[in-house]
């Protein structure tokens, strides 16, 4: 099983990711409202990231799922 490290403090960097970017932006805003200072979300979500790596030859091609 895969597990991400626990967030242990309000200064720890957190990046929230969802499929298309909308839910993660809401979650990031909520975490910021709770006091987390280094919160962001992946613009466009996983689908946006996937489109980028598939279309940009400079993108790290070893990260593209099969």
PDB file of C-alpha atoms in Angstrom:
ATOM      1  CA  UNK A   1       0.000   0.000   0.000  1.00  0.00           C
ATOM      2  CA  UNK A   2       1.143   3.554  -0.710  1.00  0.00           C
ATOM      3  CA  UNK A   3       0.935   6.262   1.894  1.00  0.00           C
ATOM      4  CA  UNK A   4       1.911   9.902   1.731  1.00  0.00           C
ATOM      5  CA  UNK A   5       3.739  11.501   4.649  1.00  0.00           C
ATOM      6  CA  UNK A   6       1.555  13.124   7.288  1.00  0.00           C
ATOM      7  CA  UNK A   7       1.343  16.899   7.379  1.00  0.00           C
ATOM      8  CA  UNK A   8       2.935  17.811  10.686  1.00  0.00           C
ATOM      9  CA  UNK A   9       2.725  21.597  10.768  1.00  0.00           C
ATOM     10  CA  UNK A  10       1.031  24.667   9.368  1.00  0.00           C
ATOM     11  CA  UNK A  11       4.219  25.697   7.520  1.00  0.00           C
ATOM     12  CA  UNK A  12       4.609  22.425   5.628  1.00  0.00           C
ATOM     13  CA  UNK A  13       4.078  22.646   1.860  1.00  0.00           C
ATOM     14  CA  UNK A  14       0.899  20.889   0.698  1.00  0.00           C
ATOM     15  CA  UNK A  15      -0.212  20.402  -2.923  1.00  0.00           C
ATOM     16  CA  UNK A  16      -3.773  19.133  -3.397  1.00  0.00           C
ATOM     17  CA  UNK A  17      -4.644  17.222  -6.581  1.00  0.00           C
ATOM     18  CA  UNK A  18      -7.959  16.030  -7.996  1.00  0.00           C
ATOM     19  CA  UNK A  19      -9.036  14.907 -11.442  1.00  0.00           C
ATOM     20  CA  UNK A  20      -9.804  18.252 -13.087  1.00  0.00           C
ATOM     21  CA  UNK A  21      -8.682  20.909 -10.603  1.00  0.00           C
ATOM     22  CA  UNK A  22     -11.970  22.226  -9.226  1.00  0.00           C
ATOM     23  CA  UNK A  23     -12.307  20.114  -6.071  1.00  0.00           C
ATOM     24  CA  UNK A  24      -8.620  20.539  -5.253  1.00  0.00           C
ATOM     25  CA  UNK A  25      -8.924  24.328  -5.479  1.00  0.00           C
ATOM     26  CA  UNK A  26     -11.794  24.227  -2.961  1.00  0.00           C
ATOM     27  CA  UNK A  27      -9.818  21.903  -0.686  1.00  0.00           C
ATOM     28  CA  UNK A  28      -6.733  24.122  -0.894  1.00  0.00           C
ATOM     29  CA  UNK A  29      -8.822  27.177   0.008  1.00  0.00           C
ATOM     30  CA  UNK A  30     -10.298  25.304   2.989  1.00  0.00           C
ATOM     31  CA  UNK A  31      -6.855  24.249   4.215  1.00  0.00           C
ATOM     32  CA  UNK A  32      -5.636  27.833   3.883  1.00  0.00           C
ATOM     33  CA  UNK A  33      -8.668  29.021   5.895  1.00  0.00           C
ATOM     34  CA  UNK A  34      -7.714  26.469   8.586  1.00  0.00           C
ATOM     35  CA  UNK A  35      -4.278  28.070   8.915  1.00  0.00           C
ATOM     36  CA  UNK A  36      -2.044  26.195   6.503  1.00  0.00           C
ATOM     37  CA  UNK A  37       0.242  28.777   4.913  1.00  0.00           C
ATOM     38  CA  UNK A  38       1.841  26.860   2.029  1.00  0.00           C
ATOM     39  CA  UNK A  39      -1.116  25.263   0.273  1.00  0.00           C
ATOM     40  CA  UNK A  40      -1.662  25.105  -3.467  1.00  0.00           C
ATOM     41  CA  UNK A  41      -3.497  22.961  -5.964  1.00  0.00           C
ATOM     42  CA  UNK A  42      -2.462  21.510  -9.307  1.00  0.00           C
ATOM     43  CA  UNK A  43      -4.080  23.747 -11.945  1.00  0.00           C
ATOM     44  CA  UNK A  44      -6.132  21.583 -14.282  1.00  0.00           C
ATOM     45  CA  UNK A  45      -5.792  18.607 -11.952  1.00  0.00           C
ATOM     46  CA  UNK A  46      -4.455  15.223 -12.968  1.00  0.00           C
ATOM     47  CA  UNK A  47      -6.131  15.478 -16.378  1.00  0.00           C
ATOM     48  CA  UNK A  48      -4.384  18.801 -17.079  1.00  0.00           C
ATOM     49  CA  UNK A  49      -1.046  17.386 -15.997  1.00  0.00           C
ATOM     50  CA  UNK A  50      -1.551  14.296 -18.159  1.00  0.00           C
ATOM     51  CA  UNK A  51      -2.427  16.408 -21.214  1.00  0.00           C
ATOM     52  CA  UNK A  52       0.728  18.473 -20.636  1.00  0.00           C
ATOM     53  CA  UNK A  53       3.117  15.516 -20.360  1.00  0.00           C
ATOM     54  CA  UNK A  54       1.554  13.853 -23.403  1.00  0.00           C
ATOM     55  CA  UNK A  55       1.836  16.975 -25.578  1.00  0.00           C
ATOM     56  CA  UNK A  56       5.121  18.559 -24.471  1.00  0.00           C
ATOM     57  CA  UNK A  57       8.309  16.792 -25.612  1.00  0.00           C
ATOM     58  CA  UNK A  58      10.215  18.607 -22.830  1.00  0.00           C
ATOM     59  CA  UNK A  59       7.968  17.017 -20.179  1.00  0.00           C
ATOM     60  CA  UNK A  60       9.452  14.112 -18.185  1.00  0.00           C
ATOM     61  CA  UNK A  61       8.235  11.252 -20.368  1.00  0.00           C
ATOM     62  CA  UNK A  62       9.084   8.537 -17.813  1.00  0.00           C
ATOM     63  CA  UNK A  63       6.179   9.799 -15.658  1.00  0.00           C
ATOM     64  CA  UNK A  64       3.462   9.130 -18.273  1.00  0.00           C
ATOM     65  CA  UNK A  65       1.213   6.241 -17.194  1.00  0.00           C
ATOM     66  CA  UNK A  66       0.964   3.341 -19.614  1.00  0.00           C
TER      67      UNK A  66
END
